[in-house]
Coordinates of C-alpha atoms in Angstrom, one line a residue:
X604 CA 95.2 135.4 70.7
X605 CA 92.0 133.3 70.7
X606 CA 93.6 130.7 68.5
X607 CA 96.6 130.3 70.8
X608 CA 94.3 129.8 73.8
X609 CA 92.3 127.2 71.9
X610 CA 95.4 125.3 70.9
X611 CA 96.7 125.3 74.5
X612 CA 93.3 124.1 75.7
X613 CA 93.4 121.3 73.2
X614 CA 96.9 120.3 74.3
X615 CA 96.0 120.3 78.0
X616 CA 92.8 118.4 77.5
X617 CA 93.8 115.9 74.8
X618 CA 93.9 112.3 75.6
X619 CA 97.1 111.2 74.0
X620 CA 97.6 107.5 73.9
X621 CA 100.8 105.5 74.0
X622 CA 101.1 102.2 72.0
X623 CA 104.1 100.0 72.4
X624 CA 104.8 97.8 69.4
X625 CA 107.5 95.7 67.9
X626 CA 109.3 95.5 64.5
X627 CA 106.8 93.2 63.0
X628 CA 103.8 95.6 63.5
X629 CA 103.1 96.5 59.9
X630 CA 100.6 99.3 60.8
X631 CA 103.2 101.2 62.9
X632 CA 106.2 100.5 60.6
X633 CA 104.2 101.7 57.6
X634 CA 103.4 105.0 59.4
X635 CA 107.0 105.5 60.4
X636 CA 108.3 104.6 56.9
X637 CA 105.9 107.2 55.4
X638 CA 107.2 109.9 57.9
X639 CA 110.8 109.1 57.1
X640 CA 110.2 109.1 53.4
X641 CA 109.3 112.8 53.8
X642 CA 112.6 113.7 55.5
X643 CA 114.9 115.0 52.8
X644 CA 118.3 114.6 54.6
X645 CA 118.0 111.2 56.1
X646 CA 120.1 108.5 54.4
X647 CA 117.7 105.7 55.2
X648 CA 114.7 107.5 53.8
X649 CA 116.4 107.4 50.4
X650 CA 116.5 103.6 50.6
X651 CA 112.9 103.6 51.8
X652 CA 113.8 100.6 54.0
X653 CA 113.6 102.2 57.5
X654 CA 112.0 99.1 59.1
X655 CA 114.6 96.8 57.8
X656 CA 117.5 98.6 59.6
X657 CA 116.2 100.7 62.4
X658 CA 113.2 99.0 64.0
X659 CA 113.4 97.0 67.2
X660 CA 111.1 95.1 69.5
X661 CA 110.7 98.2 71.6
X662 CA 108.7 100.7 69.6
X663 CA 106.6 103.5 71.0
X664 CA 104.0 105.6 69.2
X665 CA 101.8 108.4 70.6
X666 CA 98.3 108.8 69.2
X667 CA 95.7 111.6 69.4
X668 CA 92.5 109.7 68.9
X669 CA 93.1 107.9 65.6
X670 CA 95.9 110.2 64.4
X671 CA 99.5 109.1 64.9
X672 CA 101.6 111.9 66.3
X673 CA 105.2 110.7 67.0
X674 CA 107.3 107.6 67.4
X675 CA 110.6 106.3 68.5
X676 CA 112.5 103.0 69.1
X677 CA 114.4 102.0 72.2
X678 CA 117.7 100.1 71.6
X679 CA 118.7 98.2 74.7
X680 CA 122.3 97.2 74.7
X681 CA 122.2 93.8 76.4
X682 CA 124.9 93.1 79.0
X683 CA 125.4 96.9 79.5
X684 CA 123.8 99.6 81.6
X685 CA 123.2 101.6 78.4
X686 CA 120.1 101.9 76.3
X687 CA 119.8 104.2 73.3
X688 CA 116.7 106.1 72.3
X689 CA 116.6 106.2 68.5
X690 CA 115.7 109.2 66.3
X691 CA 112.2 110.5 67.4
X692 CA 110.1 111.3 64.4
X693 CA 106.7 113.0 64.2
X694 CA 103.7 113.6 62.0
X695 CA 104.4 117.0 60.4
X696 CA 100.6 117.3 59.8
X697 CA 99.9 117.4 63.5
X698 CA 99.6 120.7 65.3
X699 CA 103.1 121.8 66.6
X700 CA 101.9 122.2 70.2
X701 CA 100.4 118.7 70.2
X702 CA 103.6 117.2 68.7
X703 CA 105.6 118.9 71.4
X704 CA 103.4 117.5 74.2
X705 CA 103.4 114.1 72.5
X706 CA 107.2 114.1 72.2
X707 CA 107.5 114.9 75.9
X708 CA 105.2 112.0 76.7
X709 CA 107.2 109.7 74.4
X710 CA 110.5 110.5 76.1
X711 CA 108.9 109.9 79.5
X712 CA 107.6 106.5 78.4
X713 CA 110.9 105.4 76.9
X714 CA 112.7 106.4 80.0
X715 CA 110.2 104.5 82.1
X716 CA 110.7 101.4 79.9
X717 CA 114.5 101.7 80.1
X718 CA 114.3 101.9 83.9
X719 CA 112.0 98.9 84.1
X720 CA 114.5 96.9 82.0
X721 CA 117.2 98.0 84.6
X722 CA 119.2 100.3 82.4
X723 CA 121.1 103.1 84.1
X724 CA 121.9 105.4 81.1
X725 CA 119.7 106.5 78.2
X726 CA 121.6 107.9 75.2
X727 CA 119.9 110.0 72.5
X728 CA 121.1 111.5 69.2
X729 CA 120.4 115.0 67.8
X730 CA 121.2 116.1 64.3
X731 CA 119.8 119.6 64.3
X732 CA 119.1 122.6 66.6
X733 CA 115.4 121.6 67.2
X734 CA 116.4 118.1 68.3
X735 CA 119.2 119.4 70.6
X736 CA 116.7 121.7 72.3
X737 CA 114.2 118.8 72.6
X738 CA 116.8 116.7 74.4
X739 CA 117.8 119.6 76.6
X740 CA 114.2 120.2 77.6
X741 CA 113.8 116.4 78.3
X742 CA 116.6 116.4 80.9
X743 CA 119.4 115.0 78.8
X744 CA 122.9 116.5 79.2
X745 CA 125.1 117.1 76.2
X746 CA 128.0 114.6 76.2
X747 CA 130.2 115.9 73.4
X748 CA 130.4 118.2 70.5
X749 CA 131.6 117.7 67.0
X750 CA 131.2 113.9 66.8
X751 CA 130.1 112.5 63.5
X752 CA 128.3 109.1 63.5
X753 CA 129.2 106.6 60.9
X754 CA 127.0 103.8 59.7
X755 CA 128.1 100.8 57.7
X756 CA 125.5 98.6 56.0
X757 CA 126.4 95.0 56.5

């Protein structure tokens, strides 16, 4: 019981910091590549070229002091009211409660950025039950079931 209170205290009193970055920020891209390379079922992790395909000029990373906690990219679709929030990824070595709070902060900041760029809809993707629950908690509504995304490398 004492451990749970201590962790909750840390979460509530941690100063999590947001950094926005772009696709040429080697520091951030290297961190994200390392995280993706530890994801067994992600097709881009096998190629170890995450940054070449999935990074944009709208990157967001949450830090706990000098420890990166989670990150995501925003994909604005120019000429459309739609922006897409990419696949959130987190540091699996960070405390689960801190990751959860950092991910909440991350979504709020991405939403704020999308609104500031005049987007009216924010899409997100979920490939597992944890991600689906994350989006539900973040105020997203489920659009469809049973859709498979296809990617073609050009």
